[in-house]
Amino acid sequence: MNKIHFDKDHAAWRVKLYHIIYGADTRLGKLFDVVLLILIVLSIILVMLESVSSYNIKFHDQFYIAEWIITIFFSIEYILRIITINKPKNYIFSFYGIVDLLSTIPSYIIFFVGGSNMFLAVRALRLLRVFRILKVTRYIGESQKLISALKNSRAKISIFLFAVLIICIITGTLMYLVEGPENGFTNIPLSIYWCIVTLTTVGFGDIHPLTPLGRFIASFIMIVGYGVIAVPTGIVGAEISKDMSKGDAIKPFTCVNCGEKEHKISSEFCHNCGKKLNEN
Amino acid sequence: MNKIHFDKDHAAWRVKLYHIIYGADTRLGKLFDVVLLILIVLSIILVMLESVSSYNIKFHDQFYIAEWIITIFFSIEYILRIITINKPKNYIFSFYGIVDLLSTIPSYIIFFVGGSNMFLAVRALRLLRVFRILKVTRYIGESQKLISALKNSRAKISIFLFAVLIICIITGTLMYLVEGPENGFTNIPLSIYWCIVTLTTVGFGDIHPLTPLGRFIASFIMIVGYGVIAVPTGIVGAEISKDMSKGDAIKPFTCVNCGEKEHKISSEFCHNCGKKLNEN
Amino acid sequence: MNKIHFDKDHAAWRVKLYHIIYGADTRLGKLFDVVLLILIVLSIILVMLESVSSYNIKFHDQFYIAEWIITIFFSIEYILRIITINKPKNYIFSFYGIVDLLSTIPSYIIFFVGGSNMFLAVRALRLLRVFRILKVTRYIGESQKLISALKNSRAKISIFLFAVLIICIITGTLMYLVEGPENGFTNIPLSIYWCIVTLTTVGFGDIHPLTPLGRFIASFIMIVGYGVIAVPTGIVGAEISKDMSKGDAIKPFTCVNCGEKEHKISSEFCHNCGKKLNEN
Amino acid sequence: MNKIHFDKDHAAWRVKLYHIIYGADTRLGKLFDVVLLILIVLSIILVMLESVSSYNIKFHDQFYIAEWIITIFFSIEYILRIITINKPKNYIFSFYGIVDLLSTIPSYIIFFVGGSNMFLAVRALRLLRVFRILKVTRYIGESQKLISALKNSRAKISIFLFAVLIICIITGTLMYLVEGPENGFTNIPLSIYWCIVTLTTVGFGDIHPLTPLGRFIASFIMIVGYGVIAVPTGIVGAEISKDMSKGDAIKPFTCVNCGEKEHKISSEFCHNCGKKLNEN
C-alpha cells in the first residue's frame, strides 16, 4: 500500500513502470511480456493438471503453492496496471481488464470460502490473457484480415447454420419416428443431437440407426451434408479471396486531379482521368 | 363464426387486419409477427419436450393445455389469414398456406381419433413457419444469393453425388465380399450404408472392417473421399465467388446512349460506346 | 441363330435395329434406352436384395427367375449390339462392350459350375452400364467440366495424397511405439490404418489412443489434418473457378483484322486492335 | 577398405560412380535410382511386417536375413556417396545425408546391443528417402507450388489453429465441469482431447456427452466447427487461386521502353507506357 503512494509521488517512476508493463519496445518491457506469457501458460497447465485426480493427490501441496505464487503475481500486476495508467477506468472496464480481474479473484474466493469446482472454469479464462501477448506480434494484421472476412460473411453463415439447424430438427424428428426409443433414439432432442453429429460428419457412434429405413434416411442426410459442407467454405473462401485480391491489386491513393481513391498497384497514371499519379 | 361475418361486412376492419397479419410495416403488424414467432418456437419446443418420456409423465396435463392454446391460436390465425386476403385461394394453396394448415390439423385429429405418434412429425412442420418471419429480415437477400449459387451448381453437384453413390455401391459390394457377414457386413445394402458413412467421413464405427484386406480397401476409400470432398466445395465456392465479384464490380446502370446495362463500379465512361455516364 | 442370319441378309432391318439400340433420337430408340435403364437398375437392386439372407430364403425362387429374365435380355441385347454394328470389334473391345459382357457371363457360370459368391461382385459391374444412359443426358457437359478440372489438378492431388500417406506411415509407426499392442495398436499396418481413419476425419473409434502421450499425438494429427484438408479443396476449387471464369467471360471469336481469338462476352470492339467485331 | 583407396586413386572411376549415384540422366544412373527406390519401399514394408506378431514368429529368420541385406546395401550406398562426392561434409550434414545415416545405424545397434523396440521408429525414417527419388519426377514443380501456397498462408493458418486450440481449451474445461468424471470426462486434458476430436469432426466416440446440457454444448461446438472449417480451406484456396491466375495471366517480359515487368498474356502494348511489346 505504501508502494502505491510512493509511486504516485514519483511520476517518473510511474511512467517508467507504465512503459515496462504496457509497452513492448524497451528491453525491460519485452522481458516483462515474456515472463507474463510464461506465467499465463504455466497457470493454465496448472489448472489442467489439478483436474487429473492422480496428480492432484500426489502433488496437492505443490499445486497449492504454485497456485498462490501465480495468483499473487497476477494480483500485483493488476494493481500496477491500475496505478500506472492515467485513466484507470479505461483499463478496468476494458476486455483485458475484466479478464485480468477474473483470473485472480477465483483463487481468493476458493481460499476464503472453500474450494468450489465452478471456479475452475473461471480460472480457464486466464487463457484469454494470451491474446495480450499476441498484440505485439506480426500475426495481428493477419488475424484482423481473417476476422474481417468472417464478419463480412456473418450474415451468409448465420442463414446457412440456421438452415442446417432446421434440417436437423426436421430429420431428427423423422429419425425419432422411424427408429424409436428401442433403437437408442430415446426422444426428439436426442434425435436432433444425433442429426447434428451426423450432418457435421463428426459421427460419434454412441447412437446410430439400426432399421433399414433409418439407415436409408441417415445415408441421405450424410450425402446431403457432404454436398452442403461446401457452402460455408465457399462463402468464407470467396470473402478471403476478395480481400486478398483487394489487398494485392489496389493501392489506397487519392488522385489529386479527380479524387479517385483506388488504383492498381502497378498504375502510373490515374485510370479515371489520365492524370499522372505522384506518390507525394 | 359471427366474427367472420362481422369482418366481411366491414371492409375497413378487414383491411386493417390484413395489414396487421400480412404486413410488417406498422407497429401492430410487427407485434403480431413477434408474437407469432414466439408461439411457433414455443410450439416446436413443446413437441420436443413431449417426446422426452420423463417430462411427458410429469407435465402431461400442462403439455396438453399448452398444445391446445397454441392450436387454437394457429387456427384463428389461419381463419383470419383466409378472410382478410382478397383471393383466399392464393394463400390456401401457397407453400405457407399448406404449412399453416398442416400445423393445426394434427392436433384436432389426435383429439378426435386418439393419439397417433405419426402426427408428431407433421407437427414438426410448424418449424417451416419460421421462414415466414425471416421474410422481413435483412438476411433474405443473403439467402437468395446462397440459393441462387446452389441452383447454378445443381447440375454439377447432382452428377457429383451420383458418382459418389456409384462408388459407394461398387465398393460396398466389394467390402461385403471381402469382410462378409461374420465381420458385420451382413448384406450389400448394409455394406453400401457403411461405405456412405465412411466416404462422407462421418464414421459411426458401428460397423468397421476387421480383415487386413478390408482395412486396406477402407483406407483407399477414405483417402479418395478426402481428395474428392474438394469437388462440391470447389463448385459452390466458385459459384459464390462469381456471384460476389459480379455483385461488387458491376453497377446496374443503363447507358442513355447505347443501352449497355452493366458497368464497372468505377467506370465514368460507358465501356461500350464511350459516352459519359450520368447517374441521373 | 436363324434370326442372326435373317438380319444379316436384310440390311435395312439391321440399320433400323442399329438406330433403335445405339441411337436415342427416334421414339423407339428412346423407349429402348428407358427399358434398358429400368432393367439395369432392377438387376442391381436384385443383386443387393439377394445378399440379404432373410429375403434370399423367402424369395429364392422369384430371385432365380428374375435373374434369368434379366440375363437373357442382356444376352440378347449384347448379341444384337454385335450384329447390328458395322465393326463389331470396336464395340466388343470398348469399355462398354467389356462391361456388357461381364454383366451376363457370371449368371451362366453360376448356372453351369454352381453358385460362387465371387460372381456377385462382377454382377455389380452392371452398374457401370448406367453411364451408358447418362451419355444422352444434359449432365454430360457438366461432368466433362468436372472431369477436366480433376484431370488438371491430378498432379497436385497425387503429390498431396502421397504426402498424406507418408505422414500416416510415420505417425502410424509413432503411435504403435507409444500405444503398443496392449492398447489396440496391434501392429504398424493397423496403426497406419488408424492414422488414415483419423487424418481423414472419419474416426470409426474401433481403435483409439488410451495413453496421455498417444492422445497428445492424436490431437496434433487431427489439428494438422484439419488445416491440411484445405489443400485439395483449394486446388480443385481454383481449377473449377478458372474453368468457370474462362467459360463465362471469354467468347471464342476471331477478329478479322488482327486474328485475336479471345474476347470478353460484352466486347463490341477488339481489345487488341480496336476493329469492330462482327458476328459474321 | 581397399576399394575406397582404389577409387580415390582412379578419379575417372570415381566421377563415373558419382554420375551413377547422384545423377539420373544416364542409363545406369536411372537403373541405380530405380533399384534404390525398390529397396527403400521393401525396407519399409519389412519394418511393417515385422511388427505383425504372427508374421514375425513365422518368418523371423527370413526377416532377419532381408534386414541385413538391406542394411548392408544402404551402408555401401552411404559410403559410396561419401567417397564419390567432392565435399563429403556437404552430403553428410545435409537433410538426406542424415536420413541415410539414420536408416542404417539402428540395425547395427540392434545387432550389437540387442533388439530395442525404439529403433523401429528410426528405421521408419527410411521412408523419407523416397523423397530423393521424387526429386527427378515432374511432380516437383507442382509440389513446390503447393509448398509455396502453404508457406504464404502459414501466418493465417497458424493464427487460425491457435484460435481453434483456445476454443478447445475453453470448451474442454466447460465440458469437464458439465459432464464430470462420472460420464467419462475424467480430467481437463482429456476433455480438451475430446473437444479437438469433435471440432475437427473426427468423432471417435470413445468419450461422448451423456447429459442433456453436455449434448447441447457439443451440438454448439459441432455447428461452430462446421462453419469454421471453411476458414483454412478459404485461405489456402485463395492462395492457390492467386498463384494459378498469376501463372496464367501474366507473362514475365520486360518492356524495353519503361522497364515494366509484368504484362497480361494477351497484351500487345505495354499497359504502362503504351509502347509496342516485342518478343525479341
Short mmCIF file of C-alpha atoms in Angstrom, two decimals, chain A residues 174-274:
data_model
loop_
_atom_site.label_atom_id
_atom_site.label_comp_id
_atom_site.label_asym_id
_atom_site.label_seq_id
_atom_site.Cartn_x
_atom_site.Cartn_y
_atom_site.Cartn_z
CA LEU A 174 -38.21 -38.15 -38.59
CA MET A 175 -35.47 -40.42 -37.21
CA TYR A 176 -37.22 -40.49 -33.82
CA LEU A 177 -40.40 -41.71 -35.52
CA VAL A 178 -38.56 -44.25 -37.70
CA GLU A 179 -36.09 -45.68 -35.18
CA GLY A 180 -37.88 -45.03 -31.90
CA PRO A 181 -36.72 -45.32 -28.31
CA GLU A 182 -35.97 -49.07 -28.67
CA ASN A 183 -33.04 -48.30 -31.04
CA GLY A 184 -31.49 -45.57 -28.92
CA PHE A 185 -33.38 -42.58 -30.31
CA THR A 186 -34.99 -42.03 -26.90
CA ASN A 187 -36.54 -38.63 -27.59
CA ILE A 188 -36.63 -35.84 -30.19
CA PRO A 189 -33.91 -33.61 -28.67
CA LEU A 190 -31.59 -36.65 -28.63
CA SER A 191 -32.51 -37.43 -32.26
CA ILE A 192 -31.72 -33.83 -33.22
CA TYR A 193 -28.40 -34.14 -31.39
CA TRP A 194 -27.69 -37.31 -33.39
CA CYS A 195 -28.63 -35.46 -36.56
CA ILE A 196 -26.19 -32.61 -35.83
CA VAL A 197 -23.47 -35.19 -35.02
CA THR A 198 -24.13 -36.86 -38.38
CA LEU A 199 -24.60 -33.83 -40.64
CA THR A 200 -21.42 -32.20 -39.36
CA THR A 201 -19.66 -35.54 -40.18
CA VAL A 202 -18.50 -35.97 -36.57
CA GLY A 203 -20.23 -39.34 -36.10
CA PHE A 204 -19.54 -40.44 -32.50
CA GLY A 205 -21.37 -43.71 -32.98
CA ASP A 206 -22.95 -43.68 -29.50
CA ILE A 207 -26.33 -43.62 -31.26
CA HIS A 208 -26.76 -45.00 -34.78
CA PRO A 209 -29.71 -46.20 -36.84
CA LEU A 210 -30.50 -49.92 -36.76
CA THR A 211 -33.54 -50.27 -39.05
CA PRO A 212 -33.09 -50.38 -42.86
CA LEU A 213 -35.33 -47.29 -43.32
CA GLY A 214 -33.41 -45.39 -40.62
CA ARG A 215 -30.16 -46.24 -42.35
CA PHE A 216 -31.55 -45.12 -45.69
CA ILE A 217 -32.56 -41.74 -44.23
CA ALA A 218 -29.16 -41.48 -42.50
CA SER A 219 -27.42 -42.14 -45.85
CA PHE A 220 -29.50 -39.40 -47.41
CA ILE A 221 -28.62 -36.95 -44.60
CA MET A 222 -24.91 -37.79 -44.90
CA ILE A 223 -24.79 -37.35 -48.69
CA VAL A 224 -26.68 -34.04 -48.39
CA GLY A 225 -24.31 -32.96 -45.60
CA TYR A 226 -21.36 -33.86 -47.82
CA GLY A 227 -22.70 -31.66 -50.61
CA VAL A 228 -23.74 -28.89 -48.22
CA ILE A 229 -20.42 -28.56 -46.36
CA ALA A 230 -19.27 -26.71 -49.46
CA VAL A 231 -21.46 -23.71 -48.71
CA PRO A 232 -19.69 -22.13 -45.69
CA THR A 233 -16.35 -22.99 -47.25
CA GLY A 234 -17.35 -21.29 -50.48
CA ILE A 235 -18.61 -18.21 -48.63
CA VAL A 236 -15.53 -17.62 -46.47
CA GLY A 237 -13.21 -18.67 -49.29
CA ALA A 238 -14.74 -16.15 -51.67
CA GLU A 239 -14.59 -13.50 -48.94
CA ILE A 240 -10.89 -14.15 -48.23
CA SER A 241 -10.15 -14.35 -51.94
CA LYS A 242 -11.77 -10.93 -52.44
CA ASP A 243 -9.82 -9.46 -49.51
CA MET A 244 -6.59 -10.82 -50.90
CA SER A 245 -7.04 -9.57 -54.43
CA LYS A 246 -8.09 -6.21 -52.99
CA GLY A 247 -5.06 -6.06 -50.71
CA ASP A 248 -2.77 -7.06 -53.51
CA ALA A 249 -4.03 -5.24 -56.53
CA ILE A 250 -5.33 -1.97 -55.12
CA LYS A 251 -3.34 0.83 -53.54
CA PRO A 252 -5.31 3.35 -51.49
CA PHE A 253 -4.03 6.56 -53.03
CA THR A 254 -6.10 9.60 -53.91
CA CYS A 255 -5.66 11.17 -57.33
CA VAL A 256 -5.14 14.92 -56.92
CA ASN A 257 -6.95 15.65 -60.18
CA CYS A 258 -10.22 13.71 -59.92
CA GLY A 259 -10.23 12.34 -56.36
CA GLU A 260 -10.35 8.68 -57.49
CA LYS A 261 -9.22 6.66 -54.47
CA GLU A 262 -8.40 3.10 -55.60
CA HIS A 263 -5.68 2.40 -58.13
CA LYS A 264 -3.94 -0.77 -59.30
CA ILE A 265 -0.58 -1.25 -57.60
CA SER A 266 1.14 -1.02 -60.97
CA SER A 267 -0.68 2.09 -62.19
CA GLU A 268 1.43 5.11 -63.08
CA PHE A 269 -1.50 7.11 -64.44
CA CYS A 270 -4.99 7.53 -62.94
CA HIS A 271 -7.33 5.07 -64.66
CA ASN A 272 -10.12 7.61 -64.23
CA CYS A 273 -8.83 10.88 -65.67
CA GLY A 274 -5.41 10.02 -67.11
#
